[in-house]
Structure formats: structure tokens, C-alpha cells
Amino acid sequence: MTRARLVVLVSGAGSNLQALIDATADPAYGAEVVAVGADRDGIEGLARAERSGIATFAQRVGDHGSRAEWDAALAERVASYRPDLVVLAGFMKLVGDDFLAAFGGRTVNTHPALSPAFPGMHGPRDALEYGVKVTGATLFVVDAGVDTGAIVAQTVVPVADDDTTETLHERIKVAERAMLVDTVGRMAREGFRVEGRRVRFGRFASADESH
Ligand code: GAR
């Protein structure tokens, strides 16, 4: 079986990345991480990749003349690894037009809230402050909005009375890592198609829309 090529983009600790790296140790998982990129240097996410012998790169916005130039450079660098699927795993930047032109429909992002509730950078904090009793994580196909893309998978996590943002986010991340590994594996092994807001697994006749 040919393994799907994953490029993973990170901005921080990289525990979701590590879960993917661990899963890909089994060839039956159906995917391999061919490169890990970041928008900054010196983060644990990049160190995790290096320890596993995976190629790494950093593209910092500040090294480019504009956000659009950064986005084009990021897209070019990711393209050089010929990914089948790009996984944003704690990547704290919005990708732009050039990136979406190259990888739209085959870039997924994991978000620590149940979309469409609580988009943005502070999903766990916003859910806690709102007072919801359940929250969770969402894996979606990236589009031009902020956490608005078609949903591939969600996982539910109860909110405890004594939760802080930190304890809640840590518990979300346990469920999130399992969801990410399960779902990316299915996408790699089974293929998928985005139909409007719905994502279906499986391989389909019209090759231009399925991956
Ligand atoms: C994850 O919970 C991910 O959903 C979140 O950052 C965390 C990264 O953890 N991403 C966002 O909030 C993006 N808006 P990790 O670096 O340990 O994988």
C-alpha cells in the first residue's frame, strides 16, 4: 500500500504532531509524516520532528515583506514535499490565498472547541467563560474563514465544575489527539470528498474532488 504523504504545521508543543508520528510507525496506518513546518524557530514541535529524523523548516512572517509573501513562501515550501494532505496541528496562523490555491480541500486543522462554537485562538477559555457543559475538538477542512471549514470529525469532552482553562484544554487535547490520529488515518486509507459542508470518506469516481 502506498502511504499518504503528510506535511504537518505546528506553532508550539506539538503533542498532536507526536501522536501522528507515533501512529505512522505502523505501516498499516497508511500515512507518513514527510516534513514538519512552523511559523517560528525553537519550538518543541520542531524538536519532536528532528528527534524522529523528519525534515523540518520554519517560515517566519517577519522574514517576509508582507503576509501574502509569507503565505506564498509557505505554500512553496510545503509543495516541495509533495504532500497528499497537510495537517495544521496547533498552527497559530491563518493560511492565505496562495496556500489555499495550492492545498485547499486537502488541508485539515484541529481546533479545541466544538465548531461552530468558539472559533479563534481561545477555544477552551471561551467555552469555559460561556459556561457550556460540554465542549471538545473539531477537525475541519481549512477554508478562507476562521475555523469555519467543513467538519471531518468532532469529539466531545465534558466540562468539570472546577476546570480552569488549562485543565480543560489538557483534557480536550487527550481526546483531540485520538480524534486526529483516527481521522487522518481514515482520510489516508479511505480517501475523502468535500460536498458542500459535508465530508464523506471513500474513493469516488470524479478524481478532481477526491483525494
Ligand atoms: C491544540 O489543542 C490545537 O487544537 C490548538 O492548539 C493546541 C496545540 O497543542 N490549536 C488552536 O487553538 C488553533 N486555533 P499541541 O501543540 O500540543 O499539539
XYZ file of C-alpha atoms in Angstrom, residues 33-113:
81
model
C 4.983 12.471 8.042
C 7.371 13.684 5.340
C 8.035 17.129 6.830
C 7.104 19.374 9.745
C 6.953 23.134 9.306
C 6.454 26.013 11.718
C 5.952 29.773 11.765
C 8.709 30.157 14.383
C 12.003 28.603 15.457
C 12.950 26.850 18.647
C 9.695 25.116 19.491
C 9.203 21.639 20.879
C 7.108 20.681 17.847
C 10.151 21.059 15.572
C 12.383 19.280 18.094
C 9.981 16.319 18.154
C 10.251 16.022 14.374
C 14.043 16.284 14.457
C 14.274 13.538 17.066
C 12.274 11.318 14.705
C 14.502 12.124 11.735
C 11.774 14.073 9.933
C 12.675 17.086 7.754
C 11.782 20.438 9.330
C 11.502 24.036 8.220
C 10.440 27.402 9.647
C 8.828 30.256 7.723
C 8.502 33.352 9.897
C 6.106 36.103 8.875
C 8.663 38.725 9.969
C 11.201 37.458 7.431
C 8.890 38.370 4.555
C 7.802 41.727 3.146
C 4.119 41.061 3.656
C 1.720 38.481 4.960
C 0.903 37.498 1.353
C 4.594 36.920 0.576
C 4.903 34.775 3.680
C 1.871 32.773 2.624
C 3.278 32.214 -0.885
C 6.644 31.142 0.539
C 4.943 28.779 2.968
C 2.911 27.244 0.150
C 6.030 26.809 -1.991
C 7.954 25.166 0.835
C 5.117 22.804 1.684
C 4.709 21.935 -2.007
C 8.361 20.897 -2.200
C 7.468 17.894 0.000
C 4.611 16.852 -2.340
C 2.039 16.224 0.398
C -1.211 14.386 -0.152
C -2.600 16.001 2.985
C -1.476 18.993 5.069
C -2.294 18.849 8.778
C -2.366 22.036 10.856
C -1.774 20.776 14.397
C -1.619 23.748 16.733
C -0.560 26.066 13.876
C -1.419 29.558 15.124
C -1.565 31.354 11.776
C -4.286 31.676 9.184
C -3.159 30.477 5.787
C -3.939 32.758 2.848
C -4.949 32.720 -0.799
C -1.799 31.177 -2.280
C -1.740 28.420 0.292
C -5.414 27.633 -0.275
C -4.949 27.728 -4.059
C -2.322 25.003 -3.698
C -3.747 22.957 -0.835
C -7.407 23.912 -0.429
C -9.544 20.816 0.032
C -6.621 18.805 1.357
C -5.592 20.824 4.409
C -7.151 19.984 7.766
C -6.927 21.874 11.038
C -7.669 20.715 14.541
C -9.445 23.202 16.795
C -10.032 22.814 20.555
C -13.786 23.514 20.586
